[in-house]
Amino acid sequence: MNAYIAYLAKRLVQFVVVVFIGVNLAFVITHASPIDPVEQSISAVTSFGSTSPDAIAAMRASLQELYGLKGTPSEQYVTFWSRVLRGDFGPSLSAFPTPVSALIARALPWTAGLLIVSTLITWVLGNLLGGLAGYYQRNRTLKLMGVVAMGVHPIPYYIVALLLLIIFGFLWPVLPITGGSAMNLQQGWNWPFVSSVARHSILPALSLILIGLGSWFLGMRSLVSNIVTEDYVVYAETAGLDSRRVLGSYVMRNALAPQVTGLAMSLGGIFNGAVITEKVFGYPGVGTLLVDAVYAGDYGLVLGVTTVSIIAVSIGVLIIDLLYPLIDPRVELR
Amino acid sequence: MLTILRDLLRYNIEFRIGLVLVSVVLVMAALSFAAPYPPGDVYLVPPDLPPSSVHWLGTTSRGQDVFWHLTFAIRNTLSFGIMVALLSRVIALVVGLLAGYSGGWIDRVLMSINDTFIIIPLFPILILFYFVLRDTMSTPLLATIMACLGWAYDARLIRSVALSLKTREFTQTSIFSGMKTHEILAREHLPYVMPIVFSTTMNNMNWSIGIEVTLAVLGFTDINTPTIGGMIYWANQHTALVAGIWWWIAFPVGLVVMTFVGLFLLAVSMNEYIDPRSRLARMGGSR
């Protein structure tokens, strides 16, 4: 039990370190900028129409505080952190006066849902097929799958998303290619809305799955093909154990542990795919929000999304790390 | 070195395919030096022509010859990838060797920074960089930023080798013969990690080119330097697909996919070569 607490403490420290370094990085980047974000944001807002001088002065003051440009650098740093800890990134400029936090809160469930479902499908499917391919090395279908995985795996997200868009948008238009759900539906737990969300998520999810599948497949295949030469597997086979049982209880189980670590480490990378996939398919998630915020010059929103995504990914990694001892009882005692 | 190449060519089909693909891409990039048009100019040829014997891959709506423009684009994209890979290799080597050799608190501090860089979502951070540096963003600057962000995973791999080298006898001998830490790392340990460095270079190039394409497609890079992503960006700006000018998008996409698959296959076959067990199997051992 003590060992588990030590493991838990270590992971929590790791979590805090990641969030700390990540948020500091955001602070440093924004403060190293040669551009004055306050004046830029104000000119972005005032260009849409006339605003009273009082309102501009108030906005300048609140923007200076928001971007942490008020006071000495150390004061700026403290203000920045207290804002982050309260989840308060001020009002969005492109959707004034909606707070940045409200925009992110609206987009986050879409991204989280898409990412969690497609990541789980990818991981389970990739490891299952990869495990089979590593164990039954003479099977032709599985060999072919390996070749396809090698070919597809290194292609960037944008290209796959684009290909899907061309296939299902122009050549064979059976699926919706843009948006998160049909516009005319009431959001909530009712069948028309849920099914519409599901249908709209097929293509974005498919592009994420197609790209992710290959690396899990190849990783698991090489892990398993190393394990099958271990003495205990050879012994189990010579002892006449059912090959399905050998694969399930001896080979797969032992190969799974590094793949779980891999899952935690790949979470940050998944976000790359999510941003471009969401943008290509017009999915109403955090990625679309981020890209549109850059186009609109919305400083607070860009900073907010970056910070929230760092924290969200760190939480994901923490959860996987905490589940890790359940899968591999050997590891947590170190 | 030559025997390694010969073995790889003889026993490894992935290496052969990868080599062919990468060679085609390199030839394309080299052709840019013979291009009849300057890379930045527009409206040099009639726009929107489909592939023909005059313009092999057609022309763009901006009046550029797709073939010759593509040679510049792939050259810039490749040199971007190489820049990032070389710079980040230096960081990964220093951090990996130092952490593995020193151990103790140096190792712990370096590795917690390292783990952070592995986990953190880099894409939003790169977008944040672009956002604050918009007007000054250039290809070398982006390459430097990406190199500073993309070394972590490979540093871990190098560290794992360095850890095992540390306990070997020759390390003790070098210490007793009075070599300094940096001398031991550079002269004794570096040669052992070079195979890993080579194979991670390919993967790192793939990673950086992939992110550059993605950023460029969104318009978040210096879009006036022709790159593969930049070409797709301009094609999207002119709604090339809707207008039926498919060759403007299809050829850059095809070429970048060739680059990715080629580099990936080279990296995979080298990795396999480094691992003696799979090399034996490949050369006709049991299993």
Coordinates of C-alpha atoms in Angstrom, one line a residue:
Chain A
M1 CA 0.0 0.0 0.0
N2 CA 2.8 2.4 0.9
A3 CA 4.4 1.7 -2.5
Y4 CA 1.1 2.7 -4.2
I5 CA 1.0 5.9 -2.2
A6 CA 4.6 6.6 -3.2
Y7 CA 3.7 6.0 -6.9
L8 CA 0.6 8.2 -6.5
A9 CA 2.7 11.0 -5.0
K10 CA 5.3 10.8 -7.8
R11 CA 2.6 11.0 -10.5
L12 CA 0.9 14.0 -8.8
V13 CA 4.3 15.8 -8.6
Q14 CA 4.8 15.0 -12.3
F15 CA 1.4 16.4 -13.0
V16 CA 2.1 19.6 -11.1
V17 CA 5.5 20.0 -12.9
V18 CA 4.0 19.6 -16.3
V19 CA 1.2 22.1 -15.7
F20 CA 3.7 24.5 -14.1
I21 CA 6.3 24.4 -16.9
G22 CA 3.5 24.5 -19.5
V23 CA 1.8 27.5 -18.1
N24 CA 5.1 29.3 -17.6
L25 CA 5.9 28.6 -21.2
A26 CA 2.7 30.3 -22.2
F27 CA 3.6 33.2 -20.0
V28 CA 7.2 33.5 -21.4
I29 CA 6.0 33.2 -25.0
T30 CA 3.4 35.9 -24.6
H31 CA 5.8 38.2 -22.8
A32 CA 8.7 37.7 -25.3
S33 CA 6.4 39.0 -28.1
P34 CA 7.6 42.1 -29.9
I35 CA 4.0 43.0 -30.5
D36 CA 1.9 45.0 -28.0
P37 CA -1.1 42.8 -27.7
V38 CA -3.1 45.5 -25.9
E39 CA -3.0 48.1 -28.7
Q40 CA -3.5 45.4 -31.2
S41 CA -6.6 44.0 -29.6
I42 CA -8.0 47.5 -29.1
S43 CA -7.5 48.3 -32.8
A44 CA -9.1 45.0 -33.6
V45 CA -12.2 45.9 -31.6
T46 CA -12.4 49.6 -32.6
S47 CA -12.1 48.8 -36.3
F48 CA -15.5 47.2 -36.2
G49 CA -17.1 50.5 -35.2
S50 CA -16.9 53.6 -33.0
T51 CA -16.5 53.0 -29.3
S52 CA -16.6 55.6 -26.6
P53 CA -13.2 56.8 -25.2
D54 CA -14.2 55.8 -21.7
A55 CA -14.9 52.2 -22.9
I56 CA -11.6 52.1 -24.7
A57 CA -9.8 53.3 -21.5
A58 CA -11.6 50.7 -19.5
M59 CA -10.8 48.1 -22.0
R60 CA -7.1 49.1 -22.1
A61 CA -6.9 48.8 -18.3
S62 CA -8.6 45.4 -18.3
L63 CA -6.5 44.1 -21.2
Q64 CA -3.3 45.2 -19.5
E65 CA -4.3 43.3 -16.5
L66 CA -5.5 40.3 -18.5
Y67 CA -2.3 40.0 -20.5
G68 CA -0.3 40.6 -17.3
L69 CA 1.3 43.8 -18.5
K70 CA 0.4 45.9 -15.5
G71 CA 3.0 46.5 -12.8
T72 CA 6.5 45.0 -12.5
P73 CA 7.3 41.6 -14.1
S74 CA 6.9 39.8 -10.9
E75 CA 3.5 41.3 -10.3
Q76 CA 2.6 40.4 -13.8
Y77 CA 3.6 36.9 -13.2
V78 CA 1.4 36.6 -10.0
T79 CA -1.6 38.2 -11.8
F80 CA -1.2 35.7 -14.7
W81 CA -1.2 32.7 -12.4
S82 CA -4.1 33.9 -10.3
R83 CA -6.1 34.3 -13.6
V84 CA -5.1 30.8 -14.7
L85 CA -6.0 29.2 -11.4
R86 CA -9.4 30.9 -11.4
G87 CA -9.9 29.8 -15.1
D88 CA -10.6 33.5 -15.9
F89 CA -9.1 34.6 -19.2
G90 CA -11.3 37.7 -19.5
P91 CA -13.7 38.5 -22.3
S92 CA -13.2 37.2 -25.8
L93 CA -12.6 39.9 -28.4
S94 CA -14.0 38.1 -31.4
A95 CA -17.2 37.1 -29.5
F96 CA -17.3 40.2 -27.2
P97 CA -18.4 40.2 -24.4
T98 CA -18.7 36.4 -24.0
P99 CA -16.0 35.3 -21.6
V100 CA -13.2 33.2 -23.0
S101 CA -13.9 30.5 -20.3
A102 CA -17.5 30.2 -21.5
L103 CA -16.4 29.7 -25.1
I104 CA -13.9 27.1 -24.1
A105 CA -16.5 25.4 -21.8
R106 CA -18.9 25.2 -24.8
A107 CA -16.2 23.7 -27.1
L108 CA -14.5 21.3 -24.7
P109 CA -17.2 18.6 -24.5
W110 CA -17.1 18.3 -28.3
T111 CA -13.3 17.8 -28.5
A112 CA -13.2 15.6 -25.4
G113 CA -15.9 13.4 -26.7
L114 CA -14.3 13.1 -30.2
L115 CA -10.8 12.5 -28.8
I116 CA -11.8 10.0 -26.1
V117 CA -13.9 7.9 -28.3
S118 CA -11.6 7.8 -31.3
T119 CA -8.5 7.3 -29.1
L120 CA -10.1 4.4 -27.3
I121 CA -11.2 2.8 -30.6
T122 CA -7.8 3.3 -32.1
W123 CA -5.9 2.0 -29.1
V124 CA -8.0 -1.1 -28.7
L125 CA -8.2 -2.0 -32.4
G126 CA -4.5 -1.2 -33.0
N127 CA -3.3 -3.3 -30.1
L128 CA -5.6 -6.2 -30.9
L129 CA -4.7 -6.4 -34.6
G130 CA -1.0 -5.7 -33.9
G131 CA -1.0 -8.5 -31.2
L132 CA -2.6 -10.9 -33.6
A133 CA -0.1 -9.9 -36.4
G134 CA 2.8 -10.4 -34.1
Y135 CA 1.6 -13.8 -32.9
Y136 CA 0.3 -15.3 -36.2
Q137 CA 3.2 -14.1 -38.3
R138 CA 2.4 -16.2 -41.3
N139 CA -1.2 -15.0 -41.7
R140 CA -1.4 -13.2 -45.1
T141 CA -4.3 -10.8 -44.2
L142 CA -2.4 -9.6 -41.1
K143 CA 0.8 -9.3 -43.1
L144 CA -1.0 -7.2 -45.7
M145 CA -2.4 -5.1 -42.8
G146 CA 1.2 -4.5 -41.7
V147 CA 2.2 -3.2 -45.1
V148 CA -0.8 -0.9 -45.2
A149 CA -0.1 0.4 -41.7
M150 CA 3.5 1.2 -42.7
G151 CA 2.2 3.1 -45.7
V152 CA -0.5 5.0 -43.9
H153 CA 1.1 5.6 -40.5
P154 CA 3.5 8.4 -41.4
I155 CA 1.0 10.5 -43.4
P156 CA 0.0 13.8 -41.7
Y157 CA -3.5 14.3 -40.4
Y158 CA -4.4 17.0 -42.8
I159 CA -3.8 14.8 -45.8
V160 CA -6.0 12.0 -44.5
A161 CA -8.7 14.4 -43.5
L162 CA -8.6 16.0 -46.9
L163 CA -8.8 12.6 -48.7
L164 CA -11.8 11.6 -46.6
L165 CA -13.4 15.0 -47.4
I166 CA -12.9 14.4 -51.1
I167 CA -14.2 10.8 -51.0
F168 CA -17.3 11.4 -48.8
G169 CA -17.9 15.0 -49.8
F170 CA -17.7 14.8 -53.6
L171 CA -17.3 11.2 -54.8
W172 CA -19.8 9.4 -52.5
P173 CA -21.7 11.9 -50.5
V174 CA -23.4 9.8 -47.8
L175 CA -22.1 11.4 -44.6
P176 CA -22.2 15.0 -43.4
I177 CA -18.8 16.6 -44.0
T178 CA -19.1 19.6 -41.8
G179 CA -20.4 20.8 -38.4
G180 CA -21.0 18.9 -35.1
S181 CA -24.7 18.2 -35.6
A182 CA -27.6 19.3 -37.7
M183 CA -28.5 22.9 -37.0
N184 CA -32.2 22.6 -36.4
L185 CA -32.1 20.3 -33.4
Q186 CA -32.5 21.0 -29.7
Q187 CA -29.3 20.1 -27.9
G188 CA -29.7 17.6 -25.2
W189 CA -30.2 13.9 -24.5
N190 CA -32.8 13.3 -27.2
W191 CA -32.4 10.7 -30.0
P192 CA -32.4 13.0 -33.1
F193 CA -29.7 15.2 -31.6
V194 CA -27.5 12.3 -30.3
S195 CA -27.8 10.4 -33.6
S196 CA -27.0 13.6 -35.5
V197 CA -23.9 14.1 -33.4
A198 CA -22.8 10.6 -33.9
R199 CA -23.3 10.8 -37.7
H200 CA -21.3 14.1 -37.8
S201 CA -18.5 12.6 -35.8
I202 CA -17.9 9.6 -38.1
L203 CA -15.6 11.3 -40.6
P204 CA -13.5 13.4 -38.1
A205 CA -13.2 10.3 -35.9
L206 CA -12.3 8.1 -38.9
S207 CA -9.5 10.4 -39.9
L208 CA -8.0 10.3 -36.4
I209 CA -8.4 6.5 -36.2
L210 CA -6.9 5.9 -39.6
I211 CA -3.8 7.9 -38.6
G212 CA -3.4 6.6 -35.1
L213 CA -4.1 2.9 -35.9
G214 CA -0.8 2.3 -37.7
S215 CA 1.5 3.3 -34.9
W216 CA -0.3 1.1 -32.3
F217 CA -0.5 -1.7 -34.7
L218 CA 3.3 -1.6 -35.6
G219 CA 4.3 -1.0 -31.9
M220 CA 2.2 -3.9 -30.6
R221 CA 3.4 -6.2 -33.4
S222 CA 7.1 -5.6 -32.7
L223 CA 6.5 -6.0 -28.9
V224 CA 4.6 -9.3 -29.4
S225 CA 7.1 -10.7 -31.9
N226 CA 9.8 -10.1 -29.3
I227 CA 7.7 -11.7 -26.6
V228 CA 6.9 -14.9 -28.5
T229 CA 10.6 -15.8 -28.5
E230 CA 10.7 -15.6 -24.7
D231 CA 11.3 -18.9 -22.9
Y232 CA 8.0 -18.9 -21.0
V233 CA 6.0 -18.6 -24.2
V234 CA 8.0 -21.3 -25.9
Y235 CA 7.4 -23.5 -22.8
A236 CA 3.7 -22.9 -22.8
E237 CA 3.5 -23.8 -26.4
T238 CA 5.5 -26.9 -26.1
A239 CA 3.4 -27.9 -23.1
G240 CA 0.5 -27.9 -25.5
L241 CA -1.5 -25.0 -24.2
D242 CA -4.2 -23.7 -26.5
S243 CA -2.7 -21.0 -28.7
R244 CA -5.5 -18.5 -28.0
R245 CA -4.8 -18.9 -24.3
V246 CA -1.1 -18.4 -24.8
L247 CA -1.8 -15.3 -26.8
G248 CA -4.3 -13.8 -24.4
S249 CA -2.9 -14.6 -21.0
Y250 CA 0.8 -14.7 -21.6
V251 CA 1.7 -12.7 -24.7
M252 CA -0.8 -9.8 -24.9
R253 CA -0.9 -9.2 -21.2
N254 CA 2.8 -8.6 -21.0
A255 CA 3.0 -6.5 -24.2
L256 CA 0.2 -4.2 -23.0
A257 CA 2.1 -2.4 -20.3
P258 CA 4.4 -0.4 -22.6
Q259 CA 1.5 0.4 -24.8
V260 CA -0.3 2.0 -21.9
T261 CA 2.7 4.2 -21.2
G262 CA 2.7 5.0 -24.9
L263 CA -1.0 6.0 -24.7
A264 CA -0.1 8.5 -22.0
M265 CA 2.8 9.9 -24.0
S266 CA 0.8 10.1 -27.2
L267 CA -2.0 12.2 -25.7
G268 CA -0.2 15.5 -26.3
G269 CA 0.3 14.5 -29.9
I270 CA -3.4 13.6 -30.4
F271 CA -4.2 17.3 -29.9
N272 CA -2.2 18.2 -33.1
G273 CA -4.5 15.9 -35.0
A274 CA -7.6 17.2 -33.3
V275 CA -6.9 20.8 -34.2
I276 CA -6.5 20.2 -37.9
T277 CA -9.2 17.5 -38.1
E278 CA -11.7 19.8 -36.4
K279 CA -10.8 22.7 -38.7
V280 CA -11.1 20.6 -41.9
F281 CA -14.5 19.2 -40.8
G282 CA -15.8 22.4 -39.2
Y283 CA -16.2 20.5 -35.9
P284 CA -17.3 22.9 -33.1
G285 CA -14.4 21.9 -30.7
V286 CA -11.4 23.5 -29.1
G287 CA -9.3 23.2 -32.2
T288 CA -11.7 25.1 -34.4
L289 CA -11.9 27.7 -31.6
L290 CA -8.1 28.1 -31.5
V291 CA -7.7 28.4 -35.2
D292 CA -10.5 30.9 -35.6
A293 CA -9.2 32.9 -32.6
V294 CA -5.8 33.3 -34.4
Y295 CA -7.6 34.5 -37.6
A296 CA -9.6 36.9 -35.5
G297 CA -6.6 38.1 -33.6
D298 CA -8.2 37.2 -30.3
Y299 CA -5.3 37.2 -27.9
G300 CA -7.2 36.1 -24.7
L301 CA -8.9 33.2 -26.5
V302 CA -5.6 31.9 -28.0
L303 CA -3.9 32.1 -24.6
G304 CA -6.9 30.5 -22.9
V305 CA -7.2 27.6 -25.3
T306 CA -3.4 26.9 -25.1
T307 CA -3.5 26.9 -21.3
V308 CA -6.6 24.8 -21.0
S309 CA -5.3 22.3 -23.5
I310 CA -2.0 21.9 -21.6
I311 CA -4.0 21.3 -18.4
A312 CA -6.5 18.9 -20.1
V313 CA -3.8 16.8 -21.6
S314 CA -1.9 16.6 -18.3
I315 CA -5.1 15.5 -16.5
G316 CA -5.5 12.8 -19.2
V317 CA -1.9 11.6 -18.7
L318 CA -2.5 11.6 -14.9
I319 CA -5.6 9.4 -15.2
I320 CA -3.8 6.9 -17.4
D321 CA -0.8 6.8 -15.1
L322 CA -3.2 6.1 -12.1
L323 CA -4.8 3.3 -14.0
Y324 CA -1.4 1.8 -14.9
P325 CA -0.8 -0.3 -11.8
L326 CA -4.2 -2.1 -12.4
I327 CA -2.8 -3.3 -15.8
D328 CA 0.7 -4.1 -14.8
P329 CA 1.2 -5.1 -11.2
R330 CA 5.0 -5.3 -11.6
V331 CA 5.7 -1.7 -12.3
E332 CA 4.1 0.5 -9.6
L333 CA 6.5 -0.7 -6.9
R334 CA 9.4 1.3 -8.4
Chain B
M1 CA 29.3 1.8 -42.9
L2 CA 29.4 0.3 -46.4
T3 CA 28.8 -3.3 -45.2
I4 CA 25.8 -2.0 -43.2
L5 CA 24.4 -0.5 -46.4
R6 CA 25.0 -3.6 -48.3
D7 CA 23.3 -5.8 -45.7
L8 CA 20.4 -3.4 -45.6
L9 CA 20.0 -3.5 -49.3
R10 CA 20.3 -7.2 -49.5
Y11 CA 18.0 -8.3 -46.7
N12 CA 15.6 -5.5 -46.1
I13 CA 12.8 -4.7 -48.6
E14 CA 11.6 -1.8 -46.5
F15 CA 15.0 -0.2 -46.8
R16 CA 15.0 -0.6 -50.6
I17 CA 11.5 0.9 -51.1
G18 CA 12.4 3.7 -48.7
L19 CA 15.6 4.4 -50.5
V20 CA 13.8 4.6 -53.9
L21 CA 11.1 6.9 -52.5
V22 CA 13.6 9.2 -50.8
S23 CA 15.8 9.3 -53.9
V24 CA 12.9 10.4 -56.1
V25 CA 12.1 13.2 -53.6
L26 CA 15.8 14.2 -53.5
V27 CA 15.9 14.3 -57.3
M28 CA 12.8 16.6 -57.3
A29 CA 14.5 18.9 -54.8
A30 CA 17.7 19.0 -56.7
L31 CA 15.9 19.9 -59.9
S32 CA 14.9 23.2 -58.3
F33 CA 18.4 24.4 -59.1
A34 CA 17.6 23.9 -62.8
A35 CA 14.2 25.6 -62.7
P36 CA 13.4 28.1 -65.4
Y37 CA 11.2 30.2 -63.2
P38 CA 12.1 32.0 -59.9
P39 CA 10.3 30.5 -56.9
G40 CA 8.4 33.5 -55.6
D41 CA 7.1 35.0 -58.9
V42 CA 3.5 34.6 -60.0
Y43 CA 1.7 34.8 -63.4
L44 CA 4.6 33.4 -65.3
V45 CA 2.6 30.9 -67.3
P46 CA -1.1 30.7 -68.3
P47 CA -3.1 29.8 -65.2
D48 CA -5.3 26.7 -64.6
L49 CA -3.8 24.5 -67.3
P50 CA -4.2 20.7 -66.7
P51 CA -1.1 18.5 -66.9
S52 CA 0.2 18.4 -70.5
S53 CA 3.5 17.8 -72.3
V54 CA 4.4 21.5 -71.9
H55 CA 3.5 21.8 -68.2
W56 CA 3.9 18.3 -66.9
L57 CA 1.9 18.7 -63.8
G58 CA -0.3 21.6 -64.9
T59 CA -0.3 25.2 -63.8
T60 CA -1.8 26.9 -60.8
S61 CA -4.4 29.7 -60.6
R62 CA -1.5 32.0 -59.6
G63 CA 0.2 31.3 -63.0
Q64 CA 3.0 29.0 -61.7
D65 CA 4.1 25.8 -63.3
V66 CA 3.2 23.1 -60.7
F67 CA 6.2 20.9 -61.5
W68 CA 8.9 23.6 -61.1
H69 CA 7.1 25.2 -58.2
L70 CA 6.9 21.8 -56.5
T71 CA 10.7 21.4 -56.8
F72 CA 11.2 24.6 -54.8
A73 CA 8.5 23.6 -52.3
I74 CA 10.0 20.2 -51.6
R75 CA 13.5 21.6 -51.3
N76 CA 12.3 24.1 -48.7
T77 CA 10.2 21.5 -46.9
L78 CA 13.1 19.1 -46.8
S79 CA 15.6 21.7 -45.6
F80 CA 13.2 22.7 -43.0
G81 CA 12.9 19.1 -41.8
I82 CA 16.7 18.7 -41.8
M83 CA 17.2 22.0 -39.9
V84 CA 14.8 20.9 -37.2
A85 CA 16.2 17.4 -37.0
L86 CA 19.9 18.5 -36.8
L87 CA 19.2 21.2 -34.1
S88 CA 17.0 19.0 -32.0
R89 CA 19.6 16.1 -32.3
V90 CA 22.1 18.3 -30.6
I91 CA 19.8 19.1 -27.8
A92 CA 18.7 15.4 -27.5
L93 CA 22.3 14.2 -27.5
V94 CA 23.5 16.6 -24.8
V95 CA 20.5 16.0 -22.6
G96 CA 20.3 12.3 -23.1
L97 CA 24.0 11.6 -22.7
L98 CA 24.4 13.9 -19.7
A99 CA 21.3 12.6 -17.9
G100 CA 22.3 9.0 -18.5
Y101 CA 25.9 9.5 -17.5
S102 CA 25.5 11.8 -14.5
G103 CA 22.5 10.2 -12.8
G104 CA 21.5 11.7 -9.5
W105 CA 19.8 15.1 -9.3
I106 CA 21.0 16.2 -12.8
D107 CA 19.2 13.2 -14.2
R108 CA 16.1 13.8 -12.2
V109 CA 15.8 17.5 -13.2
L110 CA 16.6 16.8 -16.8
M111 CA 14.1 14.0 -17.0
S112 CA 11.2 15.9 -15.4
I113 CA 11.7 18.6 -18.0
N114 CA 12.0 15.9 -20.6
D115 CA 8.7 14.2 -19.5
T116 CA 7.0 17.6 -19.6
F117 CA 8.0 18.2 -23.2
I118 CA 6.8 14.7 -24.2
I119 CA 3.4 15.2 -22.7
I120 CA 2.6 18.9 -23.4
P121 CA 0.5 19.4 -26.5
L122 CA 3.0 21.2 -28.8
F123 CA 0.6 22.3 -31.5
P124 CA -1.3 24.9 -29.5
I125 CA 2.0 26.2 -28.2
L126 CA 3.3 26.5 -31.8
I127 CA 0.1 28.4 -32.7
L128 CA 0.7 30.7 -29.7
F129 CA 4.3 31.3 -30.9
Y130 CA 2.9 32.1 -34.4
F131 CA 0.3 34.4 -32.9
V132 CA 2.8 36.5 -30.9
L133 CA 5.5 36.5 -33.6
R134 CA 3.2 36.8 -36.7
D135 CA 5.1 39.5 -38.5
T136 CA 8.6 38.2 -37.8
M137 CA 7.8 34.5 -38.3
S138 CA 10.3 33.0 -40.8
T139 CA 11.3 29.5 -41.7
P140 CA 14.6 29.4 -39.7
L141 CA 12.8 30.9 -36.6
L142 CA 10.1 28.3 -36.8
A143 CA 12.7 25.6 -37.3
T144 CA 14.5 26.8 -34.1
I145 CA 11.3 26.8 -32.1
M146 CA 10.3 23.4 -33.3
A147 CA 13.8 22.0 -32.5
C148 CA 13.6 23.4 -29.0
L149 CA 10.2 21.6 -28.5
G150 CA 10.9 18.3 -30.4
W151 CA 13.9 16.7 -28.7
A152 CA 12.4 15.1 -25.7
Y153 CA 11.4 11.6 -26.9
D154 CA 14.7 11.0 -28.5
A155 CA 16.6 12.3 -25.5
R156 CA 14.9 9.5 -23.5
L157 CA 16.0 6.9 -26.0
I158 CA 19.6 8.2 -25.9
R159 CA 19.6 8.3 -22.1
S160 CA 18.5 4.6 -22.0
V161 CA 21.6 3.7 -24.0
A162 CA 23.8 6.0 -22.0
L163 CA 22.6 4.3 -18.8
S164 CA 23.9 1.0 -19.9
L165 CA 27.2 2.5 -21.3
K166 CA 27.9 4.0 -17.9
T167 CA 28.3 0.6 -16.2
R168 CA 30.6 -0.8 -18.9
E169 CA 34.2 -1.3 -18.1
F170 CA 35.6 1.1 -20.7
T171 CA 33.8 4.0 -19.0
Q172 CA 35.6 3.2 -15.7
T173 CA 38.9 3.0 -17.6
S174 CA 38.4 6.4 -19.1
I175 CA 37.5 7.9 -15.8
F176 CA 40.6 6.5 -14.2
S177 CA 42.8 7.6 -17.1
G178 CA 41.7 11.2 -16.2
M179 CA 39.2 12.1 -19.0
K180 CA 36.7 14.8 -18.2
T181 CA 33.0 14.2 -18.4
H182 CA 32.5 16.0 -21.7
E183 CA 35.4 14.1 -23.2
I184 CA 34.0 10.8 -22.1
L185 CA 30.6 11.7 -23.5
A186 CA 31.9 13.0 -26.8
R187 CA 34.6 10.5 -27.5
E188 CA 33.6 7.3 -25.8
H189 CA 29.8 7.3 -25.6
L190 CA 28.8 9.2 -28.7
P191 CA 29.8 6.5 -31.2
Y192 CA 27.5 4.0 -29.4
V193 CA 24.4 6.2 -29.7
M194 CA 24.9 7.2 -33.3
P195 CA 22.8 4.4 -34.8
I196 CA 19.8 5.6 -32.7
V197 CA 20.6 9.2 -33.7
F198 CA 20.4 8.3 -37.4
S199 CA 17.0 6.5 -37.1
T200 CA 15.5 9.2 -34.9
T201 CA 16.6 11.8 -37.3
M202 CA 14.3 10.3 -40.0
N203 CA 11.4 10.2 -37.5
N204 CA 12.1 13.7 -36.3
M205 CA 12.1 15.0 -39.9
N206 CA 8.7 13.3 -40.5
W207 CA 7.4 14.9 -37.3
S208 CA 8.6 18.4 -38.2
I209 CA 7.5 18.3 -41.8
G210 CA 4.1 17.0 -40.7
I211 CA 3.6 19.9 -38.3
E212 CA 5.0 22.4 -40.9
V213 CA 2.5 21.2 -43.5
T214 CA -0.3 21.4 -40.9
L215 CA 0.7 24.9 -39.8
A216 CA 1.2 26.1 -43.4
V217 CA -2.2 24.7 -44.5
L218 CA -3.8 26.9 -41.8
G219 CA -1.7 29.9 -43.0
F220 CA 0.3 29.9 -39.7
T221 CA 3.8 30.0 -41.3
D222 CA 5.7 32.2 -43.6
I223 CA 3.5 31.5 -46.6
N224 CA 5.6 33.5 -49.1
T225 CA 8.4 30.9 -49.0
P226 CA 7.2 28.0 -51.2
T227 CA 6.8 24.8 -49.1
I228 CA 4.5 21.8 -49.6
G229 CA 2.1 23.2 -46.9
G230 CA 2.3 26.6 -48.5
M231 CA 1.3 25.2 -51.9
I232 CA -1.7 23.5 -50.3
Y233 CA -2.5 26.7 -48.5
W234 CA -2.6 28.8 -51.7
A235 CA -4.6 26.1 -53.5
N236 CA -7.2 26.2 -50.7
Q237 CA -7.2 30.0 -50.9
H238 CA -8.1 29.7 -54.6
T239 CA -10.6 26.9 -53.8
A240 CA -8.7 24.7 -56.2
L241 CA -10.6 21.5 -55.4
V242 CA -14.0 23.1 -55.9
A243 CA -12.8 24.7 -59.1
G244 CA -11.6 21.3 -60.4
I245 CA -7.9 22.2 -60.4
W246 CA -7.1 19.0 -58.6
W247 CA -3.5 18.9 -59.8
W248 CA -2.6 21.9 -57.7
I249 CA -3.3 19.8 -54.5
A250 CA -2.8 16.2 -55.7
F251 CA 0.8 16.5 -56.7
P252 CA 2.2 18.2 -53.5
V253 CA 0.1 15.8 -51.5
G254 CA 1.5 12.9 -53.4
L255 CA 5.1 14.1 -53.1
V256 CA 4.8 14.7 -49.4
V257 CA 3.3 11.3 -48.8
M258 CA 6.2 9.8 -50.7
T259 CA 8.6 11.7 -48.4
F260 CA 6.8 10.5 -45.3
V261 CA 6.6 6.9 -46.3
G262 CA 10.2 6.9 -47.6
L263 CA 11.7 8.4 -44.5
F264 CA 9.6 6.3 -42.2
L265 CA 10.6 3.1 -44.0
L266 CA 14.3 4.1 -43.7
A267 CA 13.9 4.7 -40.0
V268 CA 12.0 1.4 -39.5
S269 CA 14.6 -0.6 -41.4
M270 CA 17.5 1.0 -39.5
N271 CA 15.8 0.4 -36.2
E272 CA 15.4 -3.2 -37.1
Y273 CA 19.0 -3.4 -38.1
I274 CA 20.1 -2.0 -34.7
D275 CA 18.1 -4.7 -32.9
P276 CA 20.2 -7.8 -33.4
R277 CA 17.2 -10.2 -32.7
S278 CA 15.1 -9.0 -35.6
R279 CA 18.2 -8.7 -37.8
L280 CA 18.9 -12.4 -37.3
A281 CA 15.3 -13.3 -38.1
R282 CA 15.5 -11.2 -41.2
M283 CA 18.7 -12.9 -42.4
G284 CA 17.0 -16.3 -42.2
G285 CA 17.4 -17.4 -38.5
S286 CA 14.6 -19.4 -36.9
R287 CA 11.2 -17.5 -36.6

